[in-house]
N, CA, C and O atoms as a Tinker XYZ file with bonds, in Angstrom:
   504  protein
     1  N     41.506000   61.196000  132.289000    73     2
     2  CA    41.093000   61.836000  131.060000    64     1     3
     3  C     41.064000   63.345000  131.280000    63     2     4     5
     4  O     40.577000   63.832000  132.301000    81     3
     5  N     41.603000   64.085000  130.284000    73     3     6
     6  CA    41.521000   65.539000  130.334000    64     5     7
     7  C     41.412000   66.063000  128.905000    63     6     8     9
     8  O     41.491000   65.296000  127.946000    81     7
     9  N     41.231000   67.366000  128.774000    73     7    10
    10  CA    41.075000   68.008000  127.470000    64     9    11
    11  C     42.068000   69.154000  127.336000    63    10    12    13
    12  O     42.487000   69.747000  128.330000    81    11
    13  N     42.442000   69.462000  126.083000    73    11    14
    14  CA    43.268000   70.644000  125.816000    64    13    15
    15  C     43.074000   71.080000  124.369000    63    14    16    17
    16  O     42.598000   70.323000  123.523000    81    15
    17  N     43.460000   72.331000  124.116000    73    15    18
    18  CA    43.418000   72.865000  122.752000    64    17    19
    19  C     44.291000   74.103000  122.684000    63    18    20    21
    20  O     44.656000   74.682000  123.707000    81    19
    21  N     44.621000   74.500000  121.454000    73    19    22
    22  CA    45.343000   75.745000  121.249000    64    21    23
    23  C     44.468000   76.871000  121.762000    63    22    24    25
    24  O     43.304000   76.989000  121.380000    81    23
    25  N     45.027000   77.688000  122.619000    73    23    26
    26  CA    44.261000   78.770000  123.236000    64    25    27
    27  C     44.557000   80.102000  122.562000    63    26    28    29
    28  O     43.654000   80.790000  122.085000    81    27
    29  N     45.846000   80.453000  122.533000    73    27    30
    30  CA    46.170000   81.802000  122.085000    64    29    31
    31  C     47.580000   81.897000  121.549000    63    30    32    33
    32  O     48.431000   81.035000  121.770000    81    31
    33  N     47.782000   82.976000  120.839000    73    31    34
    34  CA    49.117000   83.391000  120.416000    64    33    35
    35  C     49.448000   84.622000  121.234000    63    34    36    37
    36  O     48.735000   85.624000  121.177000    81    35
    37  N     50.516000   84.548000  121.987000    73    35    38
    38  CA    50.977000   85.658000  122.815000    64    37    39
    39  C     52.108000   86.358000  122.060000    63    38    40    41
    40  O     53.107000   85.730000  121.711000    81    39
    41  N     51.950000   87.635000  121.814000    73    39    42
    42  CA    52.993000   88.405000  121.141000    64    41    43
    43  C     53.713000   89.207000  122.216000    63    42    44    45
    44  O     53.211000   90.217000  122.709000    81    43
    45  N     54.913000   88.726000  122.568000    73    43    46
    46  CA    55.732000   89.339000  123.607000    64    45    47
    47  C     56.488000   90.514000  123.006000    63    46    48    49
    48  O     57.236000   90.343000  122.044000    81    47
    49  N     56.302000   91.695000  123.561000    73    47    50
    50  CA    56.907000   92.912000  123.006000    64    49    51
    51  C     57.791000   93.583000  124.056000    63    50    52    53
    52  O     57.320000   93.981000  125.121000    81    51
    53  N     59.047000   93.696000  123.743000    73    51    54
    54  CA    59.949000   94.462000  124.608000    64    53    55
    55  C     59.783000   95.921000  124.200000    63    54    56    57
    56  O     60.406000   96.394000  123.249000    81    55
    57  N     58.934000   96.615000  124.936000    73    55    58
    58  CA    58.549000   97.976000  124.588000    64    57    59
    59  C     58.159000   98.726000  125.857000    63    58    60    61
    60  O     57.798000   98.117000  126.864000    81    59
    61  N     58.234000  100.030000  125.799000    73    59    62
    62  CA    57.760000  100.835000  126.923000    64    61    63
    63  C     56.285000  101.189000  126.756000    63    62    64    65
    64  O     55.656000  101.663000  127.702000    81    63
    65  N     55.721000  100.964000  125.562000    73    63    66
    66  CA    54.345000  101.367000  125.277000    64    65    67
    67  C     53.549000  100.195000  124.711000    63    66    68    69
    68  O     53.550000   99.966000  123.501000    81    67
    69  N     52.875000   99.458000  125.581000    73    67    70
    70  CA    52.113000   98.286000  125.148000    64    69    71
    71  C     50.934000   98.693000  124.262000    63    70    72    73
    72  O     50.523000   97.918000  123.398000    81    71
    73  N     50.388000   99.883000  124.460000    73    71    74
    74  CA    49.277000  100.332000  123.616000    64    73    75
    75  C     49.737000  100.563000  122.179000    63    74    76    77
    76  O     49.022000  100.228000  121.234000    81    75
    77  N     50.915000  101.129000  122.015000    73    75    78
    78  CA    51.463000  101.329000  120.667000    64    77    79
    79  C     51.703000   99.978000  119.987000    63    78    80    81
    80  O     51.396000   99.809000  118.807000    81    79
    81  N     52.246000   99.029000  120.731000    73    79    82
    82  CA    52.471000   97.694000  120.178000    64    81    83
    83  C     51.147000   97.036000  119.797000    63    82    84    85
    84  O     51.040000   96.423000  118.735000    81    83
    85  N     50.141000   97.161000  120.659000    73    83    86
    86  CA    48.831000   96.567000  120.382000    64    85    87
    87  C     48.186000   97.203000  119.157000    63    86    88    89
    88  O     47.551000   96.515000  118.358000    81    87
    89  N     48.348000   98.504000  119.010000    73    87    90
    90  CA    47.793000   99.188000  117.838000    64    89    91
    91  C     48.431000   98.654000  116.560000    63    90    92    93
    92  O     47.740000   98.432000  115.566000    81    91
    93  N     49.744000   98.449000  116.584000    73    91    94
    94  CA    50.415000   97.885000  115.406000    64    93    95
    95  C     49.851000   96.501000  115.078000    63    94    96    97
    96  O     49.452000   96.249000  113.941000    81    95
    97  N     49.815000   95.599000  116.074000    73    95    98
    98  CA    49.380000   94.233000  115.820000    64    97    99
    99  C     47.901000   94.169000  115.454000    63    98   100   101
   100  O     47.497000   93.309000  114.672000    81    99
   101  N     47.093000   95.062000  116.007000    73    99   102
   102  CA    45.683000   95.126000  115.626000    64   101   103
   103  C     45.564000   95.453000  114.135000    63   102   104   105
   104  O     44.788000   94.824000  113.416000    81   103
   105  N     46.323000   96.424000  113.687000    73   103   106
   106  CA    46.308000   96.780000  112.272000    64   105   107
   107  C     46.875000   95.684000  111.389000    63   106   108   109
   108  O     46.345000   95.416000  110.311000    81   107
   109  N     47.942000   95.053000  111.834000    73   107   110
   110  CA    48.587000   94.009000  111.042000    64   109   111
   111  C     47.697000   92.776000  110.893000    63   110   112   113
   112  O     47.661000   92.161000  109.827000    81   111
   113  N     46.981000   92.416000  111.952000    73   111   114
   114  CA    46.183000   91.190000  111.947000    64   113   115
   115  C     44.711000   91.413000  111.622000    63   114   116   117
   116  O     43.980000   90.457000  111.362000    81   115
   117  N     44.271000   92.676000  111.636000    73   115   118
   118  CA    42.887000   92.981000  111.299000    64   117   119
   119  C     41.898000   92.716000  112.418000    63   118   120   121
   120  O     40.707000   92.542000  112.161000    81   119
   121  N     42.374000   92.683000  113.663000    73   119   122
   122  CA    41.506000   92.517000  114.832000    64   121   123
   123  C     41.682000   93.742000  115.709000    63   122   124   125
   124  O     42.817000   94.082000  116.040000    81   123
   125  N     40.606000   94.423000  116.103000    73   123   126
   126  CA    40.754000   95.615000  116.944000    64   125   127
   127  C     41.204000   95.248000  118.365000    63   126   128   129
   128  O     41.002000   94.126000  118.830000    81   127
   129  N     41.811000   96.214000  119.029000    73   127   130
   130  CA    42.159000   96.060000  120.442000    64   129   131
   131  C     40.862000   96.092000  121.235000    63   130   132   133
   132  O     40.015000   96.958000  121.015000    81   131
   133  N     40.705000   95.151000  122.156000    73   131   134
   134  CA    39.501000   95.061000  122.987000    64   133   135
   135  C     39.866000   95.464000  124.415000    63   134   136   137
   136  O     40.236000   94.618000  125.229000    81   135
   137  N     39.758000   96.757000  124.712000    73   135   138
   138  CA    40.118000   97.256000  126.044000    64   137   139
   139  C     39.129000   96.840000  127.123000    63   138   140   141
   140  O     39.439000   96.931000  128.311000    81   139
   141  N     37.935000   96.382000  126.724000    73   139   142
   142  CA    36.943000   95.921000  127.700000    64   141   143
   143  C     37.143000   94.462000  128.104000    63   142   144   145
   144  O     36.525000   93.995000  129.061000    81   143
   145  N     37.990000   93.749000  127.394000    73   143   146
   146  CA    38.252000   92.334000  127.700000    64   145   147
   147  C     39.043000   92.231000  129.011000    63   146   148   149
   148  O     39.914000   93.058000  129.282000    81   147
   149  N     38.737000   91.227000  129.807000    73   147   150
   150  CA    39.441000   91.036000  131.084000    64   149   151
   151  C     40.940000   90.845000  130.887000    63   150   152   153
   152  O     41.720000   91.102000  131.803000    81   151
   153  N     41.353000   90.395000  129.697000    73   151   154
   154  CA    42.770000   90.208000  129.408000    64   153   155
   155  C     43.517000   91.496000  129.099000    63   154   156   157
   156  O     44.743000   91.483000  128.991000    81   155
   157  N     42.804000   92.608000  128.955000    73   155   158
   158  CA    43.439000   93.910000  128.695000    64   157   159
   159  C     43.590000   94.643000  130.018000    63   158   160   161
   160  O     42.685000   95.349000  130.463000    81   159
   161  N     44.746000   94.462000  130.635000    73   159   162
   162  CA    45.028000   95.122000  131.915000    64   161   163
   163  C     46.537000   95.171000  132.079000    63   162   164   165
   164  O     47.248000   94.309000  131.562000    81   163
   165  N     47.026000   96.164000  132.790000    73   163   166
   166  CA    48.453000   96.263000  133.071000    64   165   167
   167  C     49.307000   96.156000  131.821000    63   166   168   169
   168  O     49.205000   96.990000  130.921000    81   167
   169  N     50.141000   95.142000  131.762000    73   167   170
   170  CA    51.067000   94.934000  130.641000    64   169   171
   171  C     50.453000   94.164000  129.483000    63   170   172   173
   172  O     51.177000   93.761000  128.573000    81   171
   173  N     49.146000   93.947000  129.483000    73   171   174
   174  CA    48.492000   93.091000  128.484000    64   173   175
   175  C     47.402000   93.841000  127.727000    63   174   176   177
   176  O     46.686000   94.668000  128.291000    81   175
   177  N     47.292000   93.531000  126.436000    73   175   178
   178  CA    46.189000   94.034000  125.612000    64   177   179
   179  C     45.663000   92.876000  124.785000    63   178   180   181
   180  O     46.425000   92.165000  124.129000    81   179
   181  N     44.345000   92.696000  124.825000    73   179   182
   182  CA    43.685000   91.602000  124.110000    64   181   183
   183  C     43.145000   92.133000  122.790000    63   182   184   185
   184  O     42.572000   93.221000  122.747000    81   183
   185  N     43.325000   91.371000  121.713000    73   183   186
   186  CA    42.686000   91.709000  120.455000    64   185   187
   187  C     41.352000   90.980000  120.388000    63   186   188   189
   188  O     41.199000   89.906000  120.969000    81   187
   189  N     40.386000   91.560000  119.681000    73   187   190
   190  CA    39.045000   90.978000  119.547000    64   189   191
   191  C     39.060000   89.973000  118.398000    63   190   192   193
   192  O     38.933000   90.352000  117.233000    81   191
   193  N     39.216000   88.695000  118.726000    73   191   194
   194  CA    39.232000   87.632000  117.717000    64   193   195
   195  C     37.919000   86.859000  117.781000    63   194   196   197
   196  O     37.280000   86.823000  118.833000    81   195
   197  N     37.508000   86.245000  116.682000    73   195   198
   198  CA    36.284000   85.434000  116.705000    64   197   199
   199  C     36.402000   84.294000  117.712000    63   198   200   201
   200  O     37.497000   83.783000  117.946000    81   199
   201  N     35.289000   83.897000  118.303000    73   199   202
   202  CA    35.270000   82.899000  119.381000    64   201   203
   203  C     35.886000   81.564000  118.977000    63   202   204   205
   204  O     36.471000   80.885000  119.822000    81   203
   205  N     35.772000   81.172000  117.722000    73   203   206
   206  CA    36.288000   79.873000  117.287000    64   205   207
   207  C     37.774000   79.914000  116.940000    63   206   208   209
   208  O     38.374000   78.866000  116.701000    81   207
   209  N     38.378000   81.096000  116.906000    73   207   210
   210  CA    39.792000   81.232000  116.562000    64   209   211
   211  C     40.628000   81.453000  117.814000    63   210   212   213
   212  O     40.103000   81.892000  118.838000    81   211
   213  N     41.929000   81.154000  117.745000    73   211   214
   214  CA    42.790000   81.435000  118.903000    64   213   215
   215  C     42.758000   82.921000  119.265000    63   214   216   217
   216  O     42.651000   83.789000  118.399000    81   215
   217  N     42.852000   83.179000  120.544000    73   215   218
   218  CA    42.950000   84.557000  121.009000    64   217   219
   219  C     44.337000   85.089000  120.644000    63   218   220   221
   220  O     45.276000   84.316000  120.455000    81   219
   221  N     44.455000   86.397000  120.549000    73   219   222
   222  CA    45.748000   87.047000  120.346000    64   221   223
   223  C     45.889000   88.091000  121.444000    63   222   224   225
   224  O     45.050000   88.979000  121.590000    81   223
   225  N     46.961000   87.968000  122.208000    73   223   226
   226  CA    47.218000   88.914000  123.282000    64   225   227
   227  C     48.612000   89.506000  123.095000    63   226   228   229
   228  O     49.575000   88.793000  122.815000    81   227
   229  N     48.696000   90.815000  123.255000    73   227   230
   230  CA    49.957000   91.534000  123.201000    64   229   231
   231  C     50.393000   91.740000  124.641000    63   230   232   233
   232  O     49.597000   92.170000  125.475000    81   231
   233  N     51.660000   91.433000  124.942000    73   231   234
   234  CA    52.115000   91.639000  126.310000    64   233   235
   235  C     53.480000   92.303000  126.338000    63   234   236   237
   236  O     54.374000   91.970000  125.560000    81   235
   237  N     53.617000   93.257000  127.258000    73   235   238
   238  CA    54.900000   93.952000  127.458000    64   237   239
   239  C     55.780000   93.045000  128.315000    63   238   240   241
   240  O     55.356000   92.557000  129.362000    81   239
   241  N     57.023000   92.827000  127.847000    73   239   242
   242  CA    57.952000   91.928000  128.542000    64   241   243
   243  C     59.320000   92.579000  128.672000    63   242   244   245
   244  O     59.621000   93.575000  128.013000    81   243
   245  N     60.140000   91.995000  129.536000    73   243   246
   246  CA    61.515000   92.470000  129.712000    64   245   247
   247  C     62.514000   91.691000  128.873000    63   246   248   249
   248  O     63.639000   92.148000  128.674000    81   247
   249  N     62.118000   90.508000  128.370000    73   247   250
   250  CA    63.028000   89.714000  127.534000    64   249   251
   251  C     62.872000   90.118000  126.078000    63   250   252   253
   252  O     62.052000   90.979000  125.760000    81   251
   253  N     63.640000   89.515000  125.200000    73   251   254
   254  CA    63.553000   89.837000  123.779000    64   253   255
   255  C     62.148000   89.596000  123.247000    63   254   256   257
   256  O     61.442000   88.708000  123.724000    81   255
   257  N     61.748000   90.381000  122.266000    73   255   258
   258  CA    60.441000   90.211000  121.637000    64   257   259
   259  C     60.385000   88.872000  120.917000    63   258   260   261
   260  O     61.351000   88.448000  120.284000    81   259
   261  N     59.233000   88.215000  121.028000    73   259   262
   262  CA    59.004000   86.936000  120.355000    64   261   263
   263  C     57.513000   86.642000  120.434000    63   262   264   265
   264  O     56.765000   87.415000  121.031000    81   263
   265  N     57.082000   85.567000  119.857000    73   263   266
   266  CA    55.702000   85.107000  119.998000    64   265   267
   267  C     55.737000   83.701000  120.580000    63   266   268   269
   268  O     56.670000   82.940000  120.323000    81   267
   269  N     54.722000   83.360000  121.361000    73   267   270
   270  CA    54.621000   81.999000  121.866000    64   269   271
   271  C     53.162000   81.575000  121.910000    63   270   272   273
   272  O     52.258000   82.410000  121.873000    81   271
   273  N     52.945000   80.275000  121.990000    73   271   274
   274  CA    51.604000   79.708000  122.042000    64   273   275
   275  C     51.210000   79.404000  123.475000    63   274   276   277
   276  O     52.061000   79.110000  124.314000    81   275
   277  N     49.921000   79.477000  123.749000    73   275   278
   278  CA    49.352000   78.984000  125.000000    64   277   279
   279  C     48.438000   77.819000  124.644000    63   278   280   281
   280  O     47.665000   77.890000  123.688000    81   279
   281  N     48.535000   76.751000  125.421000    73   279   282
   282  CA    47.624000   75.615000  125.302000    64   281   283
   283  C     46.735000   75.651000  126.543000    63   282   284   285
   284  O     47.233000   75.639000  127.668000    81   283
   285  N     45.408000   75.695000  126.334000    73   283   286
   286  CA    44.498000   75.725000  127.474000    64   285   287
   287  C     44.022000   74.309000  127.778000    63   286   288   289
   288  O     43.861000   73.486000  126.877000    81   287
   289  N     43.801000   74.040000  129.064000    73   287   290
   290  CA    43.429000   72.700000  129.489000    64   289   291
   291  C     42.564000   72.744000  130.745000    63   290   292   293
   292  O     42.596000   73.704000  131.515000    81   291
   293  N     41.801000   71.688000  130.925000    73   291   294
   294  CA    41.011000   71.570000  132.140000    64   293   295
   295  C     41.782000   70.840000  133.246000    63   294   296   297
   296  O     41.249000   70.632000  134.336000    81   295
   297  N     43.043000   70.448000  132.970000    73   295   298
   298  CA    43.881000   69.782000  133.969000    64   297   299
   299  C     45.348000   70.068000  133.644000    63   298   300   301
   300  O     45.977000   69.336000  132.880000    81   299
   301  N     45.886000   71.140000  134.230000    73   299   302
   302  CA    47.253000   71.558000  133.904000    64   301   303
   303  C     48.261000   70.448000  134.191000    63   302   304   305
   304  O     49.124000   70.181000  133.355000    81   303
   305  N     48.175000   69.804000  135.334000    73   303   306
   306  CA    49.146000   68.758000  135.684000    64   305   307
   307  C     49.117000   67.616000  134.673000    63   306   308   309
   308  O     50.171000   67.132000  134.259000    81   307
   309  N     47.929000   67.182000  134.272000    73   307   310
   310  CA    47.812000   66.087000  133.306000    64   309   311
   311  C     48.347000   66.506000  131.942000    63   310   312   313
   312  O     49.003000   65.711000  131.268000    81   311
   313  N     48.081000   67.732000  131.527000    73   311   314
   314  CA    48.568000   68.200000  130.226000    64   313   315
   315  C     50.085000   68.336000  130.235000    63   314   316   317
   316  O     50.744000   67.977000  129.259000    81   315
   317  N     50.643000   68.846000  131.318000    73   315   318
   318  CA    52.098000   68.947000  131.433000    64   317   319
   319  C     52.715000   67.551000  131.344000    63   318   320   321
   320  O     53.708000   67.360000  130.641000    81   319
   321  N     52.143000   66.585000  132.041000    73   319   322
   322  CA    52.661000   65.208000  131.997000    64   321   323
   323  C     52.574000   64.637000  130.585000    63   322   324   325
   324  O     53.504000   63.969000  130.131000    81   323
   325  N     51.469000   64.891000  129.888000    73   323   326
   326  CA    51.303000   64.412000  128.504000    64   325   327
   327  C     52.372000   64.998000  127.597000    63   326   328   329
   328  O     52.966000   64.291000  126.784000    81   327
   329  N     52.611000   66.293000  127.743000    73   327   330
   330  CA    53.594000   66.970000  126.904000    64   329   331
   331  C     55.022000   66.535000  127.244000    63   330   332   333
   332  O     55.876000   66.466000  126.360000    81   331
   333  N     55.280000   66.244000  128.515000    73   331   334
   334  CA    56.594000   65.723000  128.900000    64   333   335
   335  C     56.849000   64.370000  128.228000    63   334   336   337
   336  O     57.973000   64.091000  127.810000    81   335
   337  N     55.819000   63.533000  128.122000    73   335   338
   338  CA    55.967000   62.244000  127.436000    64   337   339
   339  C     56.306000   62.436000  125.962000    63   338   340   341
   340  O     56.947000   61.580000  125.351000    81   339
   341  N     55.877000   63.556000  125.393000    73   339   342
   342  CA    56.198000   63.854000  123.994000    64   341   343
   343  C     57.595000   64.455000  123.833000    63   342   344   345
   344  O     58.080000   64.611000  122.713000    81   343
   345  N     58.242000   64.794000  124.954000    73   343   346
   346  CA    59.599000   65.314000  124.894000    64   345   347
   347  C     59.783000   66.734000  125.383000    63   346   348   349
   348  O     60.909000   67.229000  125.416000    81   347
   349  N     58.694000   67.410000  125.769000    73   347   350
   350  CA    58.812000   68.770000  126.299000    64   349   351
   351  C     59.351000   68.714000  127.726000    63   350   352   353
   352  O     59.261000   67.683000  128.393000    81   351
   353  N     59.909000   69.824000  128.183000    73   351   354
   354  CA    60.383000   69.926000  129.557000    64   353   355
   355  C     59.743000   71.145000  130.215000    63   354   356   357
   356  O     59.359000   72.104000  129.546000    81   355
   357  N     59.638000   71.084000  131.537000    73   355   358
   358  CA    59.124000   72.223000  132.287000    64   357   359
   359  C     60.251000   73.235000  132.424000    63   358   360   361
   360  O     61.336000   72.908000  132.905000    81   359
   361  N     59.989000   74.458000  132.001000    73   359   362
   362  CA    60.948000   75.545000  132.155000    64   361   363
   363  C     60.722000   76.260000  133.485000    63   362   364   365
   364  O     61.665000   76.542000  134.224000    81   363
   365  N     59.436000   76.551000  133.778000    73   363   366
   366  CA    59.110000   77.250000  135.021000    64   365   367
   367  C     57.645000   77.003000  135.372000    63   366   368   369
   368  O     56.762000   77.084000  134.518000    81   367
   369  N     57.410000   76.700000  136.648000    73   367   370
   370  CA    56.036000   76.565000  137.147000    64   369   371
   371  C     55.675000   77.871000  137.848000    63   370   372   373
   372  O     56.360000   78.305000  138.774000    81   371
   373  N     54.594000   78.484000  137.394000    73   371   374
   374  CA    54.114000   79.721000  137.994000    64   373   375
   375  C     52.798000   79.437000  138.717000    63   374   376   377
   376  O     52.297000   78.313000  138.690000    81   375
   377  N     52.257000   80.441000  139.348000    73   375   378
   378  CA    51.057000   80.243000  140.163000    64   377   379
   379  C     49.881000   79.699000  139.367000    63   378   380   381
   380  O     49.192000   78.789000  139.828000    81   379
   381  N     49.638000   80.249000  138.163000    73   379   382
   382  CA    48.445000   79.862000  137.404000    64   381   383
   383  C     48.746000   79.187000  136.074000    63   382   384   385
   384  O     47.812000   78.831000  135.356000    81   383
   385  N     50.004000   78.999000  135.721000    73   383   386
   386  CA    50.345000   78.333000  134.467000    64   385   387
   387  C     51.744000   77.754000  134.559000    63   386   388   389
   388  O     52.493000   78.040000  135.493000    81   387
   389  N     52.084000   76.932000  133.571000    73   387   390
   390  CA    53.409000   76.317000  133.499000    64   389   391
   391  C     54.039000   76.690000  132.163000    63   390   392   393
   392  O     53.417000   76.537000  131.112000    81   391
   393  N     55.261000   77.174000  132.208000    73   391   394
   394  CA    56.022000   77.465000  130.999000    64   393   395
   395  C     56.799000   76.208000  130.652000    63   394   396   397
   396  O     57.506000   75.650000  131.491000    81   395
   397  N     56.660000   75.765000  129.403000    73   395   398
   398  CA    57.341000   74.556000  128.961000    64   397   399
   399  C     58.237000   74.878000  127.776000    63   398   400   401
   400  O     58.132000   75.943000  127.167000    81   399
   401  N     59.107000   73.950000  127.465000    73   399   402
   402  CA    59.990000   74.109000  126.315000    64   401   403
   403  C     59.896000   72.861000  125.455000    63   402   404   405
   404  O     60.049000   71.744000  125.948000    81   403
   405  N     59.643000   73.056000  124.167000    73   403   406
   406  CA    59.574000   71.957000  123.211000    64   405   407
   407  C     60.976000   71.376000  122.998000    63   406   408   409
   408  O     61.967000   72.052000  123.279000    81   407
   409  N     61.075000   70.152000  122.513000    73   407   410
   410  CA    62.392000   69.567000  122.241000    64   409   411
   411  C     63.217000   70.406000  121.253000    63   410   412   413
   412  O     64.445000   70.319000  121.232000    81   411
   413  N     62.537000   71.211000  120.444000    73   411   414
   414  CA    63.215000   72.060000  119.458000    64   413   415
   415  C     63.522000   73.452000  119.983000    63   414   416   417
   416  O     64.009000   74.298000  119.233000    81   415
   417  N     63.242000   73.712000  121.280000    73   415   418
   418  CA    63.653000   74.951000  121.915000    64   417   419
   419  C     62.602000   76.013000  122.114000    63   418   420   421
   420  O     62.820000   76.937000  122.898000    81   419
   421  N     61.457000   75.925000  121.434000    73   419   422
   422  CA    60.425000   76.948000  121.598000    64   421   423
   423  C     59.758000   76.812000  122.962000    63   422   424   425
   424  O     59.470000   75.708000  123.424000    81   423
   425  N     59.523000   77.941000  123.588000    73   423   426
   426  CA    58.782000   77.946000  124.844000    64   425   427
   427  C     57.307000   78.183000  124.563000    63   426   428   429
   428  O     56.944000   78.874000  123.612000    81   427
   429  N     56.469000   77.601000  125.401000    73   427   430
   430  CA    55.024000   77.775000  125.311000    64   429   431
   431  C     54.454000   77.598000  126.705000    63   430   432   433
   432  O     55.135000   77.105000  127.605000    81   431
   433  N     53.202000   78.000000  126.883000    73   431   434
   434  CA    52.581000   77.938000  128.201000    64   433   435
   435  C     51.393000   76.991000  128.200000    63   434   436   437
   436  O     50.670000   76.877000  127.211000    81   435
   437  N     51.205000   76.316000  129.323000    73   435   438
   438  CA    50.020000   75.514000  129.565000    64   437   439
   439  C     49.209000   76.286000  130.603000    63   438   440   441
   440  O     49.677000   76.538000  131.713000    81   439
   441  N     47.989000   76.655000  130.224000    73   439   442
   442  CA    47.154000   77.532000  131.047000    64   441   443
   443  C     45.807000   76.885000  131.317000    63   442   444   445
   444  O     45.412000   75.947000  130.625000    81   443
   445  N     45.100000   77.388000  132.325000    73   443   446
   446  CA    43.751000   76.899000  132.600000    64   445   447
   447  C     42.818000   77.357000  131.467000    63   446   448   449
   448  O     43.193000   78.204000  130.657000    81   447
   449  N     41.627000   76.804000  131.417000    73   447   450
   450  CA    40.655000   77.142000  130.379000    64   449   451
   451  C     40.425000   78.645000  130.364000    63   450   452   453
   452  O     40.201000   79.261000  131.406000    81   451
   453  N     40.482000   79.227000  129.169000    73   451   454
   454  CA    40.356000   80.671000  128.990000    64   453   455
   455  C     39.124000   81.085000  128.197000    63   454   456   457
   456  O     38.651000   82.211000  128.350000    81   455
   457  N     38.589000   80.200000  127.349000    73   455   458
   458  CA    37.554000   80.613000  126.415000    64   457   459
   459  C     36.277000   79.814000  126.577000    63   458   460   461
   460  O     36.303000   78.665000  127.018000    81   459
   461  N     35.151000   80.429000  126.215000    73   459   462
   462  CA    33.888000   79.682000  126.236000    64   461   463
   463  C     33.910000   78.584000  125.174000    63   462   464   465
   464  O     34.733000   78.616000  124.259000    81   463
   465  N     33.032000   77.644000  125.294000    73   463   466
   466  CA    32.889000   76.541000  124.345000    64   465   467
   467  C     34.143000   75.665000  124.289000    63   466   468   469
   468  O     34.395000   74.991000  123.291000    81   467
   469  N     34.923000   75.684000  125.373000    73   467   470
   470  CA    36.169000   74.920000  125.425000    64   469   471
   471  C     35.937000   73.451000  125.071000    63   470   472   473
   472  O     36.608000   72.913000  124.190000    81   471
   473  N     34.997000   72.804000  125.748000    73   471   474
   474  CA    34.826000   71.361000  125.572000    64   473   475
   475  C     34.342000   70.989000  124.174000    63   474   476   477
   476  O     34.565000   69.863000  123.729000    81   475
   477  N     33.690000   71.905000  123.480000    73   475   478
   478  CA    33.212000   71.622000  122.123000    64   477   479
   479  C     34.348000   71.532000  121.118000    63   478   480   481
   480  O     34.208000   70.885000  120.081000    81   479
   481  N     35.477000   72.176000  121.414000    73   479   482
   482  CA    36.570000   72.257000  120.444000    64   481   483
   483  C     37.864000   71.611000  120.924000    63   482   484   485
   484  O     38.856000   71.597000  120.196000    81   483
   485  N     37.861000   71.076000  122.143000    73   483   486
   486  CA    39.096000   70.556000  122.728000    64   485   487
   487  C     39.362000   69.106000  122.327000    63   486   488   489
   488  O     38.446000   68.349000  122.005000    81   487
   489  N     40.632000   68.748000  122.357000    73   487   490
   490  CA    41.041000   67.357000  122.172000    64   489   491
   491  C     40.829000   66.614000  123.491000    63   490   492   493
   492  O     41.008000   67.185000  124.566000    81   491
   493  N     40.453000   65.358000  123.404000    73   491   494
   494  CA    40.274000   64.518000  124.599000    64   493   495
   495  C     41.478000   63.590000  124.698000    63   494   496   497
   496  O     41.838000   62.910000  123.736000    81   495
   497  N     42.087000   63.573000  125.865000    73   495   498
   498  CA    43.260000   62.730000  126.103000    64   497   499
   499  C     42.944000   61.746000  127.223000    63   498   500   501
   500  O     42.588000   62.154000  128.328000    81   499
   501  N     43.071000   60.464000  126.942000    73   499   502
   502  CA    42.801000   59.433000  127.950000    64   501   503
   503  C     44.090000   58.953000  128.582000    63   502   504
   504  O     44.064000   58.085000  129.454000    81   503
C-alpha cells in the first residue's frame, strides 16, 4: 500500500533569466514569487500557492519550454510500478525522482513527498 497525489505544475522555461520568467508567471497566475521557499534556488523559483492547491514552480531548462506535472508519493518505486500498469513508461531515473512518459507522450515526474498534510489529501493505492 502506498499514497500519491498531484503535487505541482512545473513550468519549464528556456530562458537566461529565471527571475524574469517567474515574475511573468507570478503575474499571470496571481501568486507571488516566494524567494524564501526552499524550492527557490539556482534554476528554480517557487510561487506562493495555498497549501491545499498544487505548487507551481518555474524552472530554467535547456530543452524547449513546456509545462509538466509532478506526482508526489510516499513510495516512488510503487507509484512508478502502478503507473507502468496504466501504460506509462520510464523515461529516465534520476537520483531523487523518476521521469515518466504517458501513453499519449506527455512527460511527468514522480517525486517524493513535497508538501505538508500529504496523507490527508493523497489517494491510497493497495
